[in-house]
Every structure is written in structure tokens, then in C-alpha cells.
mmCIF file with all atom_site columns, C-alpha atoms and ligand atoms in Angstrom:
data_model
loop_
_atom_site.group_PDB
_atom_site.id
_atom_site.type_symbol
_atom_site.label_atom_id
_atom_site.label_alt_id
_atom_site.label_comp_id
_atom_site.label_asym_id
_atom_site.label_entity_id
_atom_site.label_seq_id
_atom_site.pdbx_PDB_ins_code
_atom_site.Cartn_x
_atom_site.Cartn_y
_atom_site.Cartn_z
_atom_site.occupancy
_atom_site.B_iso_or_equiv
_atom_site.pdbx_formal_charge
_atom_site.auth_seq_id
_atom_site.auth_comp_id
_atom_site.auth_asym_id
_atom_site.auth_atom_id
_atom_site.pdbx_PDB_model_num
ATOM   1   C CA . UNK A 1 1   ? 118.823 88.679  108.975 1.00 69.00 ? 1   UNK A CA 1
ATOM   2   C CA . UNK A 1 2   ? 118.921 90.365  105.223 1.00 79.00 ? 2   UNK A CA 1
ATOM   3   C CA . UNK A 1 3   ? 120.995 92.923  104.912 1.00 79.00 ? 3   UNK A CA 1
ATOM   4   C CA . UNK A 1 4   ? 118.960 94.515  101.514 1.00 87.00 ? 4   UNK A CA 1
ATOM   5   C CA . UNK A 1 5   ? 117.517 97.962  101.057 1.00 92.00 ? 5   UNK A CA 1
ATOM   6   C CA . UNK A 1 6   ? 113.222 97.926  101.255 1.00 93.00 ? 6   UNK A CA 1
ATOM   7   C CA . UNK A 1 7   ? 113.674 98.387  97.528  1.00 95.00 ? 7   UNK A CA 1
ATOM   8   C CA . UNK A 1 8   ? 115.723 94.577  97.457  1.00 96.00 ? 8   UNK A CA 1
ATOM   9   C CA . UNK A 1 9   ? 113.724 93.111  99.978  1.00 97.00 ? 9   UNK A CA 1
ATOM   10  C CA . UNK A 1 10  ? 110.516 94.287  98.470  1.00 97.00 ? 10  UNK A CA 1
ATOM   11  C CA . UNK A 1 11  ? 111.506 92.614  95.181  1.00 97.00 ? 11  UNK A CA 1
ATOM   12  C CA . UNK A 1 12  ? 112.724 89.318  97.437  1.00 97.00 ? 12  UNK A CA 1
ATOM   13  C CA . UNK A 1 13  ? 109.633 89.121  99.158  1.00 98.00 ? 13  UNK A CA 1
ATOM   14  C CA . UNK A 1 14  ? 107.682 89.069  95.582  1.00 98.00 ? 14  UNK A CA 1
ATOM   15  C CA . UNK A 1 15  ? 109.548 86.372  94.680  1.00 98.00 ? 15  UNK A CA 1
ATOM   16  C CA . UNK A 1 16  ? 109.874 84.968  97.846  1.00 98.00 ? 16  UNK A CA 1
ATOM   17  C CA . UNK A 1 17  ? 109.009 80.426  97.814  1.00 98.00 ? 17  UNK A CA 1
ATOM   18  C CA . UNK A 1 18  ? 110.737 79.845  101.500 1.00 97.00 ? 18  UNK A CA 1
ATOM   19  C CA . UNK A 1 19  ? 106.629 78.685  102.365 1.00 98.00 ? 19  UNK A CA 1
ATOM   20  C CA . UNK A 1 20  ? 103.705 77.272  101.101 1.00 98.00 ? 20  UNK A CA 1
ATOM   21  C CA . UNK A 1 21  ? 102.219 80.661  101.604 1.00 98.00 ? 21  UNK A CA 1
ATOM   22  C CA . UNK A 1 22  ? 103.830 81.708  98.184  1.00 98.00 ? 22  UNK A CA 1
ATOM   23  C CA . UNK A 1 23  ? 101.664 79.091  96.173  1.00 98.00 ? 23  UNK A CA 1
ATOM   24  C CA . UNK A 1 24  ? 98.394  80.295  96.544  1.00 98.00 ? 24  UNK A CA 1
ATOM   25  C CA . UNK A 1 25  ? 99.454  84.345  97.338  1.00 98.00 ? 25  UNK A CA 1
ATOM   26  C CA . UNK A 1 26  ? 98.297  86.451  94.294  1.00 98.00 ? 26  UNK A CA 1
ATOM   27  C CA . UNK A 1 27  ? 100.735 89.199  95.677  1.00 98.00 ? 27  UNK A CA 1
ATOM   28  C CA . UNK A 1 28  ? 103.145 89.248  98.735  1.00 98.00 ? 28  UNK A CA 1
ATOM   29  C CA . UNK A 1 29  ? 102.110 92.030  101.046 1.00 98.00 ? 29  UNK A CA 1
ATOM   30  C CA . UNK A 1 30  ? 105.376 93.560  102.168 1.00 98.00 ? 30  UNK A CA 1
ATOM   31  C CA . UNK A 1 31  ? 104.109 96.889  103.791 1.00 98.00 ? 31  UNK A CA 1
ATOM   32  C CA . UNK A 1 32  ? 103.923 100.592 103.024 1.00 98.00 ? 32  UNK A CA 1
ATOM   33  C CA . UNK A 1 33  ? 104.936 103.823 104.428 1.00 98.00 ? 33  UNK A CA 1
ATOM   34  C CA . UNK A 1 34  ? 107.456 106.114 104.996 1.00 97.00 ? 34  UNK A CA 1
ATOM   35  C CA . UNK A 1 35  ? 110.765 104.267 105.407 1.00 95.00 ? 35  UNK A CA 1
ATOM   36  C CA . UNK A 1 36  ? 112.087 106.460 108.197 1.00 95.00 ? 36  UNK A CA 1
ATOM   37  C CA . UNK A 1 37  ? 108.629 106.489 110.092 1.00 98.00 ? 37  UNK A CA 1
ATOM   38  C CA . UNK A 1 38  ? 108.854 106.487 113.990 1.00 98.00 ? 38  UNK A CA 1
ATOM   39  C CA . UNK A 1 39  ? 106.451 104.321 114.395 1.00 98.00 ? 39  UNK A CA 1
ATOM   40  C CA . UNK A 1 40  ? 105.450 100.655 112.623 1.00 98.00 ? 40  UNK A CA 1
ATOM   41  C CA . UNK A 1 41  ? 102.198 99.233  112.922 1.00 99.00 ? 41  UNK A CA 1
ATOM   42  C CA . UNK A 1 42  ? 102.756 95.190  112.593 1.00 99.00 ? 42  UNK A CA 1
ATOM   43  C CA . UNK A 1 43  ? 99.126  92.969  111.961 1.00 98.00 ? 43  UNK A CA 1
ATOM   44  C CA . UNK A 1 44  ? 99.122  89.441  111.617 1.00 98.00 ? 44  UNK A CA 1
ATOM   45  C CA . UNK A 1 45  ? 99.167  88.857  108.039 1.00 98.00 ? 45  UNK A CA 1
ATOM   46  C CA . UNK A 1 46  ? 97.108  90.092  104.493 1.00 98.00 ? 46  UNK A CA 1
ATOM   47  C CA . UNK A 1 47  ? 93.645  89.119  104.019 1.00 98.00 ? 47  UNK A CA 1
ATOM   48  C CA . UNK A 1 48  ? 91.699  88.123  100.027 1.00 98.00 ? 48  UNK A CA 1
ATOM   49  C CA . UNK A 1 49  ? 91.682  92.618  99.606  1.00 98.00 ? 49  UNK A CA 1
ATOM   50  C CA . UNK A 1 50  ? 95.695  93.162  100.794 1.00 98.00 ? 50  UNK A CA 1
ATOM   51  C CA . UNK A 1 51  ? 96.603  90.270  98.384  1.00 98.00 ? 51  UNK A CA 1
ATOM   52  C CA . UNK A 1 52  ? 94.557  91.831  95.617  1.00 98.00 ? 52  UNK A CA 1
ATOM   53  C CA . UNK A 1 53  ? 96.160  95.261  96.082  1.00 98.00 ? 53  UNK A CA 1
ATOM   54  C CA . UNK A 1 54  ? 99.651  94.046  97.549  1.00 98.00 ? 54  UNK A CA 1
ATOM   55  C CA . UNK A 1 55  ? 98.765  96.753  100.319 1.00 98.00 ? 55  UNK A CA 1
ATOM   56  C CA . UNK A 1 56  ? 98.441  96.093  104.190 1.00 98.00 ? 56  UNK A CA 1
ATOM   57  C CA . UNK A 1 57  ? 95.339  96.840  105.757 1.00 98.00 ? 57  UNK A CA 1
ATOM   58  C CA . UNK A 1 58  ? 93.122  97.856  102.735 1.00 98.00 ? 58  UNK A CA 1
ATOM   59  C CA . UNK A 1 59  ? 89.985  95.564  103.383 1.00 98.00 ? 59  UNK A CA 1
ATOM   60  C CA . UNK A 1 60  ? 87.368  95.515  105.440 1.00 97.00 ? 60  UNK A CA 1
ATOM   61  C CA . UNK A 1 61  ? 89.398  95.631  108.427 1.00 97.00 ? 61  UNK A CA 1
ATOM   62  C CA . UNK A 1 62  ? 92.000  97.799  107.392 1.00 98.00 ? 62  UNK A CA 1
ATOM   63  C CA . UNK A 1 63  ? 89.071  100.759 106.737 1.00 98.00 ? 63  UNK A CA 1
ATOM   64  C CA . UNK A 1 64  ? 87.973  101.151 110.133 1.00 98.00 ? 64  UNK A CA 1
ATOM   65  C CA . UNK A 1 65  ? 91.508  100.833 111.612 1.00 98.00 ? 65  UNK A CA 1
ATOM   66  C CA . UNK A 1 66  ? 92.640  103.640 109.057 1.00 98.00 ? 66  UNK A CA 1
ATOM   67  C CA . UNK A 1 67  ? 89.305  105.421 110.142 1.00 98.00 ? 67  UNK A CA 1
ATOM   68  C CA . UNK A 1 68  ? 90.516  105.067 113.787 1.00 98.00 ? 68  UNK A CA 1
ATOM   69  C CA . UNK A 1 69  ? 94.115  106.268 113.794 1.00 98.00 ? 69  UNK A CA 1
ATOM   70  C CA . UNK A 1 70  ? 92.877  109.412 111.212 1.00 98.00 ? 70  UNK A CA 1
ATOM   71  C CA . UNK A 1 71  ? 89.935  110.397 113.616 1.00 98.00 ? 71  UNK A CA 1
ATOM   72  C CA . UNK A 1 72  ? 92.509  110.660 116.522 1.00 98.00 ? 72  UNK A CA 1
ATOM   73  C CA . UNK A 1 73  ? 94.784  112.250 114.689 1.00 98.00 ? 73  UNK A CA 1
ATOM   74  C CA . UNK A 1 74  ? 97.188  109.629 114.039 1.00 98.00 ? 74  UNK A CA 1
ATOM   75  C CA . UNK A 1 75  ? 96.877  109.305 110.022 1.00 98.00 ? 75  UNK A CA 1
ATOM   76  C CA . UNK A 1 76  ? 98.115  106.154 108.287 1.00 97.00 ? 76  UNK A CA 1
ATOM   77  C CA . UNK A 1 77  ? 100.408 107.993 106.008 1.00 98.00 ? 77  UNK A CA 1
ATOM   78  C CA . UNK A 1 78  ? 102.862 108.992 109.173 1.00 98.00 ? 78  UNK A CA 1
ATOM   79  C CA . UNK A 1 79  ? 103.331 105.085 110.238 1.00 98.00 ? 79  UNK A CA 1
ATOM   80  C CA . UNK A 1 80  ? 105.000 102.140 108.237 1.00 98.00 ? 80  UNK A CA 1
ATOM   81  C CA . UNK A 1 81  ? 102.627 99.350  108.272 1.00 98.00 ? 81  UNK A CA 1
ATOM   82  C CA . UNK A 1 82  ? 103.543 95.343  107.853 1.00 98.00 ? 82  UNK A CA 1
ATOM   83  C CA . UNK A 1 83  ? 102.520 92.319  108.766 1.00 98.00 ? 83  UNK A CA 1
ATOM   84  C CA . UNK A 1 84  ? 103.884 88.919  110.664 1.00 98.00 ? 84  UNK A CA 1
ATOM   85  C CA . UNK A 1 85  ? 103.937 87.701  107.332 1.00 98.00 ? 85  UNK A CA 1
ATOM   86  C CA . UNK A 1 86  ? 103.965 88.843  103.965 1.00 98.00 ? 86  UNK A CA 1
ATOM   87  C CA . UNK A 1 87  ? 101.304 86.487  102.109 1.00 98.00 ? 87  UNK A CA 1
ATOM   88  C CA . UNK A 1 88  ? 98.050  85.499  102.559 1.00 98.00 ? 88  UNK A CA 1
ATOM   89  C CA . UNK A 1 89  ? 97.107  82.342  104.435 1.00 98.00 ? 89  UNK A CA 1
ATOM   90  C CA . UNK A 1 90  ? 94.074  80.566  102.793 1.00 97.00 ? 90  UNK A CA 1
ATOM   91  C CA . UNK A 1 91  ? 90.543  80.926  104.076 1.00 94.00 ? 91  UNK A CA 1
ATOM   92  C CA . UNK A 1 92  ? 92.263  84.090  106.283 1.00 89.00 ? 92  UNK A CA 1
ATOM   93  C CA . UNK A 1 93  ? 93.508  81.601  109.157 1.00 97.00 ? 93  UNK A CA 1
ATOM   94  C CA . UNK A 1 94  ? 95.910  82.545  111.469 1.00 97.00 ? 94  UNK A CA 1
ATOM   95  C CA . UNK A 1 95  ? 99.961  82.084  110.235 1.00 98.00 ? 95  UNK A CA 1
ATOM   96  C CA . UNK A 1 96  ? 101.316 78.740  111.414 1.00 98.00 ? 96  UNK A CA 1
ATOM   97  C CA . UNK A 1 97  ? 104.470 78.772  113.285 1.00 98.00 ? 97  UNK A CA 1
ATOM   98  C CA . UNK A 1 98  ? 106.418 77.562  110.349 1.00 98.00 ? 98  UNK A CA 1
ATOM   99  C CA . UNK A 1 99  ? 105.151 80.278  108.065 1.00 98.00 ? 99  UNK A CA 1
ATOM   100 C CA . UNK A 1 100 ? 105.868 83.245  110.881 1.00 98.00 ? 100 UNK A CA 1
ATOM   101 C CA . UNK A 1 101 ? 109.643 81.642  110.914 1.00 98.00 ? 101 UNK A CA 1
ATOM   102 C CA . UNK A 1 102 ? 110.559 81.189  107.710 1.00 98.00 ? 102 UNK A CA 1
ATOM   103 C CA . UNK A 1 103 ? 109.213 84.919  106.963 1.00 98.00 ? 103 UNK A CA 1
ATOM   104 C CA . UNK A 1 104 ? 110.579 86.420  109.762 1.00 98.00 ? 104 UNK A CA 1
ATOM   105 C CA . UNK A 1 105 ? 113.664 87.866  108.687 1.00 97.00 ? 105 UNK A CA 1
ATOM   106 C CA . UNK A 1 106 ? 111.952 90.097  106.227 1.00 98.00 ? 106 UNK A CA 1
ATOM   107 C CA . UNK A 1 107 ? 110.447 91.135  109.329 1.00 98.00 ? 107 UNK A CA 1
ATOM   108 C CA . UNK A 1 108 ? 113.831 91.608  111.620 1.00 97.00 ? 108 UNK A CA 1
ATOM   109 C CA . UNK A 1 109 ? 115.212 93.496  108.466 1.00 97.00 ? 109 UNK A CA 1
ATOM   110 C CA . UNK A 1 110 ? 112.396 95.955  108.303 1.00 97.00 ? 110 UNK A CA 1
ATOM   111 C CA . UNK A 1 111 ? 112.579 96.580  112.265 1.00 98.00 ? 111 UNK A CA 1
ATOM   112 C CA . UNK A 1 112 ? 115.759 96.744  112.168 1.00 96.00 ? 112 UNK A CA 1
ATOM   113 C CA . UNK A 1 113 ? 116.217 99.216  109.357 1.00 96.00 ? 113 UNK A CA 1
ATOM   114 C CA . UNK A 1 114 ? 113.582 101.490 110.759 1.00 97.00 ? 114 UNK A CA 1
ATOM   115 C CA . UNK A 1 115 ? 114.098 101.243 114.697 1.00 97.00 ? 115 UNK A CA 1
ATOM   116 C CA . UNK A 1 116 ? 110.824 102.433 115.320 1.00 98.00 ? 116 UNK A CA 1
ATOM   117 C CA . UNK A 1 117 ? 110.736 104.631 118.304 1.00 98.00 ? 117 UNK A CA 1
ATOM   118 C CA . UNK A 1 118 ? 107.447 102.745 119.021 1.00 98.00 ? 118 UNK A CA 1
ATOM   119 C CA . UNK A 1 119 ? 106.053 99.309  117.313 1.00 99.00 ? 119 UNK A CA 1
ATOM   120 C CA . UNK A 1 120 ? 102.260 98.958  117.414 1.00 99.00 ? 120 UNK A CA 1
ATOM   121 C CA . UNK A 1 121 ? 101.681 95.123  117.617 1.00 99.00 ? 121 UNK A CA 1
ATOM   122 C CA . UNK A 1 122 ? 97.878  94.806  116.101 1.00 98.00 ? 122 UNK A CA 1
ATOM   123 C CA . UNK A 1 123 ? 96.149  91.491  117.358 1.00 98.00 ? 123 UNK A CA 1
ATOM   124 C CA . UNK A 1 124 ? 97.905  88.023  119.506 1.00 98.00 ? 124 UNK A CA 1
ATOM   125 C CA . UNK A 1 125 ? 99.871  87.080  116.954 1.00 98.00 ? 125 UNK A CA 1
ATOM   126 C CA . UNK A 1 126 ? 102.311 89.835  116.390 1.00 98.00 ? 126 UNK A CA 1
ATOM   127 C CA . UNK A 1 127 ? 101.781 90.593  120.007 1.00 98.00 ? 127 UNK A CA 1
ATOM   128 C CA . UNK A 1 128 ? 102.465 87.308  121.700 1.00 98.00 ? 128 UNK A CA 1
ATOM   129 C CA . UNK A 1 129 ? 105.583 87.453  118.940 1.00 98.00 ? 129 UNK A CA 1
ATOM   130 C CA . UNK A 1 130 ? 107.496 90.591  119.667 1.00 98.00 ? 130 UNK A CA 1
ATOM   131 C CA . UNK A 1 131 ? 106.369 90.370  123.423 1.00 98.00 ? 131 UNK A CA 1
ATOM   132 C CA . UNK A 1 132 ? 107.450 86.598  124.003 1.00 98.00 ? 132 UNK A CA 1
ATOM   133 C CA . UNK A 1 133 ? 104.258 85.918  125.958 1.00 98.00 ? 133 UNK A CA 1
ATOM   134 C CA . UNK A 1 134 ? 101.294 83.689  125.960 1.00 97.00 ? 134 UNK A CA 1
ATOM   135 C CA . UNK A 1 135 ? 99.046  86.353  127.073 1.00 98.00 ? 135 UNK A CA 1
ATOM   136 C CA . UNK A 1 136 ? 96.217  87.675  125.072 1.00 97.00 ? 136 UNK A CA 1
ATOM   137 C CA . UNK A 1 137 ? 95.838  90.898  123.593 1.00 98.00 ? 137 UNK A CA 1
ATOM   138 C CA . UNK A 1 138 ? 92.906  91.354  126.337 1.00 97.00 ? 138 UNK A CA 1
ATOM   139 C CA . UNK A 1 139 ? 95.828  91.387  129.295 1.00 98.00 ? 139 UNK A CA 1
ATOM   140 C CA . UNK A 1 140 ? 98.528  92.739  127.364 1.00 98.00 ? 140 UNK A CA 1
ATOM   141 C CA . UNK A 1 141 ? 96.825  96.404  125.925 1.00 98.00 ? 141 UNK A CA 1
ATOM   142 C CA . UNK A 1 142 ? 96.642  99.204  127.541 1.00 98.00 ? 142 UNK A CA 1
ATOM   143 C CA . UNK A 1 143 ? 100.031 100.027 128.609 1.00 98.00 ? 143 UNK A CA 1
ATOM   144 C CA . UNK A 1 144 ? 103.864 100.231 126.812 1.00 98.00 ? 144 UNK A CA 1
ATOM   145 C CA . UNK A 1 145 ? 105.394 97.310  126.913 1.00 98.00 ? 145 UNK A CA 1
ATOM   146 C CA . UNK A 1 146 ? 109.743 97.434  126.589 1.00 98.00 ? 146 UNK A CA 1
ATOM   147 C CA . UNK A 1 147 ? 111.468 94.274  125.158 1.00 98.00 ? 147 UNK A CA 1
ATOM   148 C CA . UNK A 1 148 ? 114.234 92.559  123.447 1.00 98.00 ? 148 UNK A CA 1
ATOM   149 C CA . UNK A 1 149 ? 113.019 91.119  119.950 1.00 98.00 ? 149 UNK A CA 1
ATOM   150 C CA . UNK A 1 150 ? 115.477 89.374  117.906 1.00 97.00 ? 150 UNK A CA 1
ATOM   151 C CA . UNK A 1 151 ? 117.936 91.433  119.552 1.00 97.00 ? 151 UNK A CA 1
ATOM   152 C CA . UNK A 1 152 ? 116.702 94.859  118.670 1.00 98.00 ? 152 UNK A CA 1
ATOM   153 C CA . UNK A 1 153 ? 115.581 97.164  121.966 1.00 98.00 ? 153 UNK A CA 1
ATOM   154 C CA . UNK A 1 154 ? 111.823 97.957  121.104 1.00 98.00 ? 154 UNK A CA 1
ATOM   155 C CA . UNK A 1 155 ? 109.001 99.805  122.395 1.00 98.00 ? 155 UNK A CA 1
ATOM   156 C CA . UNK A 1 156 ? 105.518 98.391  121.715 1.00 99.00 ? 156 UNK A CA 1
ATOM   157 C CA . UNK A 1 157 ? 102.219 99.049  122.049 1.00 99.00 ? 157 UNK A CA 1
ATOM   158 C CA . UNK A 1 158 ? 99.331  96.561  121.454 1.00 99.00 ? 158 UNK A CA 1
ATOM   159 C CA . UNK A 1 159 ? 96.023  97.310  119.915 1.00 98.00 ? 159 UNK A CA 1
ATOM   160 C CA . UNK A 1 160 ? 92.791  94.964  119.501 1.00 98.00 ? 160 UNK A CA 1
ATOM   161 C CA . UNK A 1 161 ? 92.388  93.670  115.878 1.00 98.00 ? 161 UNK A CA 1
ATOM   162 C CA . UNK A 1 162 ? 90.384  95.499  113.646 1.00 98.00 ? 162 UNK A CA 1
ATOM   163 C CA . UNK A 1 163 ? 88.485  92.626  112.742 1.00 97.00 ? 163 UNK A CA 1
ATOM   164 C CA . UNK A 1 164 ? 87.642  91.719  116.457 1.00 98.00 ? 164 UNK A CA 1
ATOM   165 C CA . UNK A 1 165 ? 86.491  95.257  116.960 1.00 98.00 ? 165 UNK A CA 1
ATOM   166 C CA . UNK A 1 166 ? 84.152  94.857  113.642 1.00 98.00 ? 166 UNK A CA 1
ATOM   167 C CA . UNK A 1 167 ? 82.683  91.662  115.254 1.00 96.00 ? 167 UNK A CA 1
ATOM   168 C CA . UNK A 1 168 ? 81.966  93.783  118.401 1.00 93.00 ? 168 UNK A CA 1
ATOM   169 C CA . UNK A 1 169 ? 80.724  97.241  117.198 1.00 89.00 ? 169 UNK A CA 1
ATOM   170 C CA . UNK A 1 170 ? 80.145  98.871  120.108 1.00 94.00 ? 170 UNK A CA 1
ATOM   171 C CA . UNK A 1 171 ? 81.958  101.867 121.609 1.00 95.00 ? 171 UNK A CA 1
ATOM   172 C CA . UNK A 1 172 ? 80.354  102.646 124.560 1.00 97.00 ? 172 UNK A CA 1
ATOM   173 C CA . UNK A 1 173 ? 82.482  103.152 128.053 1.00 97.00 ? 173 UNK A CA 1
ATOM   174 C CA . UNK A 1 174 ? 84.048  99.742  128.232 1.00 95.00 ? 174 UNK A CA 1
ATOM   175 C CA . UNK A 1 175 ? 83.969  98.045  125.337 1.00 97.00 ? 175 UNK A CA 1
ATOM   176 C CA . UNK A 1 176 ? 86.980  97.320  123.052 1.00 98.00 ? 176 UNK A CA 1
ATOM   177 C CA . UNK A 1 177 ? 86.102  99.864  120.932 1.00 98.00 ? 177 UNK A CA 1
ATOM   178 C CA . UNK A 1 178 ? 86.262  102.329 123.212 1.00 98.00 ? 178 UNK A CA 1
ATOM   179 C CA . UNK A 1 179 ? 89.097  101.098 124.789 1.00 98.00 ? 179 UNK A CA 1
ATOM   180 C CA . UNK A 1 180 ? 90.911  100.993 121.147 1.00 98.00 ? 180 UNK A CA 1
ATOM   181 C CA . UNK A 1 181 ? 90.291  104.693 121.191 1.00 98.00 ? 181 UNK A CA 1
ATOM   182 C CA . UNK A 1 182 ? 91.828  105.548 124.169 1.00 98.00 ? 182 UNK A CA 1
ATOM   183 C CA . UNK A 1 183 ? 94.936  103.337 123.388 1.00 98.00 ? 183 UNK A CA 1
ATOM   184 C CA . UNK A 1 184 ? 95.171  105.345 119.875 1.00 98.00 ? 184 UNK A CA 1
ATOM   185 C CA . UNK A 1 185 ? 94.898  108.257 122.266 1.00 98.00 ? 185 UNK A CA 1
ATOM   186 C CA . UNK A 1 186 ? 97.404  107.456 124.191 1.00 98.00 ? 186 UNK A CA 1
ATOM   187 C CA . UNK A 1 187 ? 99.833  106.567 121.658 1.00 98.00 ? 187 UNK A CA 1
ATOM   188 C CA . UNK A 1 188 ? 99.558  109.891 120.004 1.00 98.00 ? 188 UNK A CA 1
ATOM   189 C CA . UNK A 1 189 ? 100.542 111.726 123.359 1.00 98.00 ? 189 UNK A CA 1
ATOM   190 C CA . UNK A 1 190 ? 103.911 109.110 123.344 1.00 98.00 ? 190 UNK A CA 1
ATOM   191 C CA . UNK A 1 191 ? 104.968 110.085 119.625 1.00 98.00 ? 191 UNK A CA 1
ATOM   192 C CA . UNK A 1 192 ? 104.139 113.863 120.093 1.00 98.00 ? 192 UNK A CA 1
ATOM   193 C CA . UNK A 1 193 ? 106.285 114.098 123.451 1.00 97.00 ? 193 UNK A CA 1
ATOM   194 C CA . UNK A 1 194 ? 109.063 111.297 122.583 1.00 97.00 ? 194 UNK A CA 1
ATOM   195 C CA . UNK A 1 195 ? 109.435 113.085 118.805 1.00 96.00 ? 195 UNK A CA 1
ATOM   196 C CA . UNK A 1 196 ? 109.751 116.813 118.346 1.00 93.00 ? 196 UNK A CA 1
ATOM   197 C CA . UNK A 1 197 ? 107.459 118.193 115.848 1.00 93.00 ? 197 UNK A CA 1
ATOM   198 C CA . UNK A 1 198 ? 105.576 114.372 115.118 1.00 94.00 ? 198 UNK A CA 1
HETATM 199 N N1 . URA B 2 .   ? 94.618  91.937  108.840 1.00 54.47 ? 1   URA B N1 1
HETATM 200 C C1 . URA B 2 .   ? 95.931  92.022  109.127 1.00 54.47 ? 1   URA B C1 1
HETATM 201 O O1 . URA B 2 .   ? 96.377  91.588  110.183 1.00 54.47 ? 1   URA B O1 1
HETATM 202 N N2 . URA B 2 .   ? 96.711  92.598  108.234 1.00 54.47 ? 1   URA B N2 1
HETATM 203 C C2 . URA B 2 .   ? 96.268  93.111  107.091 1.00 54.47 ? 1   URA B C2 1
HETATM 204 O O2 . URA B 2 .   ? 97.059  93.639  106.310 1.00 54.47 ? 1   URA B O2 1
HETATM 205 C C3 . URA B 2 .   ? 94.897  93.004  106.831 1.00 54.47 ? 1   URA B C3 1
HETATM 206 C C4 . URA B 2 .   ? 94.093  92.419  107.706 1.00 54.47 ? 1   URA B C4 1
#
């Protein structure tokens, strides 16, 4: 695992050629926040607007889950926010294995600096990851999860993917919408009672 400040491994990651990722990136994507936040919200990887601006969750996506967390109460600007990976895979598909390993210790060095008192784990991919399971993110939300990830004791809690929740706009009783909202709900009861004055 790195042993850098963010400041070092910010700079790393920008110059970072350990995957094919970092020939067609425009800008690596290494996350934003406060660096002693309690909680860390973890997405799959930038999309075409996060490697224009070099910030997570700025696009399409990233609006309505920003418009989500604020509208509960939750607002961005309290969580640290990353991604499985730190560049953008082409045409937006899903990180291959190889790319999730060979970036993962910017990863490990960003948990492991902050030791969230809770991890938000937004879609499968960072959710099968940091929950070693094969589940989907249908079976796996709505409840904390405790585990072991690369040695570090975590607390996480899975959320649908923005982007799924754009494809299914609905949030009536039921739907993933509406069942995002009660998650976000839920999470802010965890922070306020685990953290004084969060
Ligand atoms: N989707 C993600 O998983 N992360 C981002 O930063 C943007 C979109």
C-alpha cells in the first residue's frame, strides 16, 4: 500500500501509467473532500464529465446523487468521495479486473488514511469489492454491512447507482428510488448517533 500524503498520491495518481486506463484518461479522477471526513462515498469509476473536470460525480449522474444526499440532509461537502478507479474507462464500461488491481492501492491508501467510520459503496462494483461477494447491489442494500477489506475493519453501506436510478425515475413506495431515499435516510441517523455533533 502507498504510504504518501493525498497531496503525493494525488500528484501519483496524475501521473499514474500502471494501466491502459492512463492512455486515453484526459484527467485521473482521484476524489474530493474533506480529508478527515467520517464517511467516504466509493462509485465505480469517472465518466466523459469527471474526466473533464478531474472531479467525482459531477455528470449527469453525479447531479441527482448530490441532489439526493443534500435533500436528506447529507450534503456532499461533509463526505470524501472516490472511485474503484481513478480514470475513465472508454465508452463508460465497467473497470476490468486488471484495472481495479493495479489501481487499488491508491484506493487502500485513501481508506486507510481516512478510516471512515462508515464507507458508502455506490453500485456492484465497489460493492461486490469491499464486501467480497457476488451478490448484487439489489440483495446487498438496505442494511450495514461489517467487513475486513484489505485488512482495514470497515463499515459499509451500499446504495443503488445513480445512473440506474436515472434509468428508472420513479420514486413511488417501492421503487429504487424510493428505496435510495430511505437508505440516505438511514445513513444520516448512523453518522448523527455514531459521531457527536456530525
Ligand atoms: N459514476 C461513478 O461511479 N463515479 C463517478 O465519479 C461518476 C459516475
Amino acid at each position: 500500500m502507498f504510504q504518501e500524503s493525498f497531496e503525493e498520491l494525488r500528484r501519483k495518481a496524475s501521473a499514474c501509467t500502471l494501466c491502459p486506463l492512463s492512455g486515453t484518461r484526459a484527467r485521473a479522477v482521484f476524489g474530493e473532500g474533506p480529508e478527515n471526513a467520517p464517511v467516504m462515498l466509493v462509485g465505480e469509476a469517472p465518466g466523459a464529465t469527471e474526466d473533464r473536470t478531474g472531479s467525482p460525480f459531477t455528470g449527469r449522474s453525479g447531479k441527482l446523487l448530490t441532489a439526493l444526499l443534500d435533500g436528506e440532509g447529507l450534503p456532499r461537502e461533509k463526505i470524501f468521495i472516490t472511485n474503484m478507479v481513478k480514470c475513465r474507462p472508454p465508452e463508460n464500461r465497467l473497470p476490468a479486473k486488471g484495472e481495479l488491481a493495479a489501481c487499488r492501492p491508491f484506493l487502500a491508501a485513501q481508506v486507510a488514511r481516512l478510516r471512515p467510520r462508515l464507507l458508502l459503496s455506490v453500485g456492484n462494483v465497489p460493492t461486490r469489492d469491499f464486501l467480497s461477494s457476488r451478490e448484487g447491489i439489489t440483495t446487498l442494500r438496505g442494511r450495514f454491512h461489517t467487513c475486513l477489506w484489505q485488512g482495514i475493519p470497515l463499515t459499509v453501506r451500499p446504495l443503488f447507482h445513480p445512473s440506474y436510478l436515472l434509468r428508472n425515475r420513479s420514486f413511488a413506495e417501492g421503487t429504487p428510488g424510493h428505496q435510495t431515499v430511505r437508505d440516505i435516510r438511514e445513513i444520516l441517523r448512523f453518522l448523527m448517533e455514531a459521531i457527536p455533533g456530525f
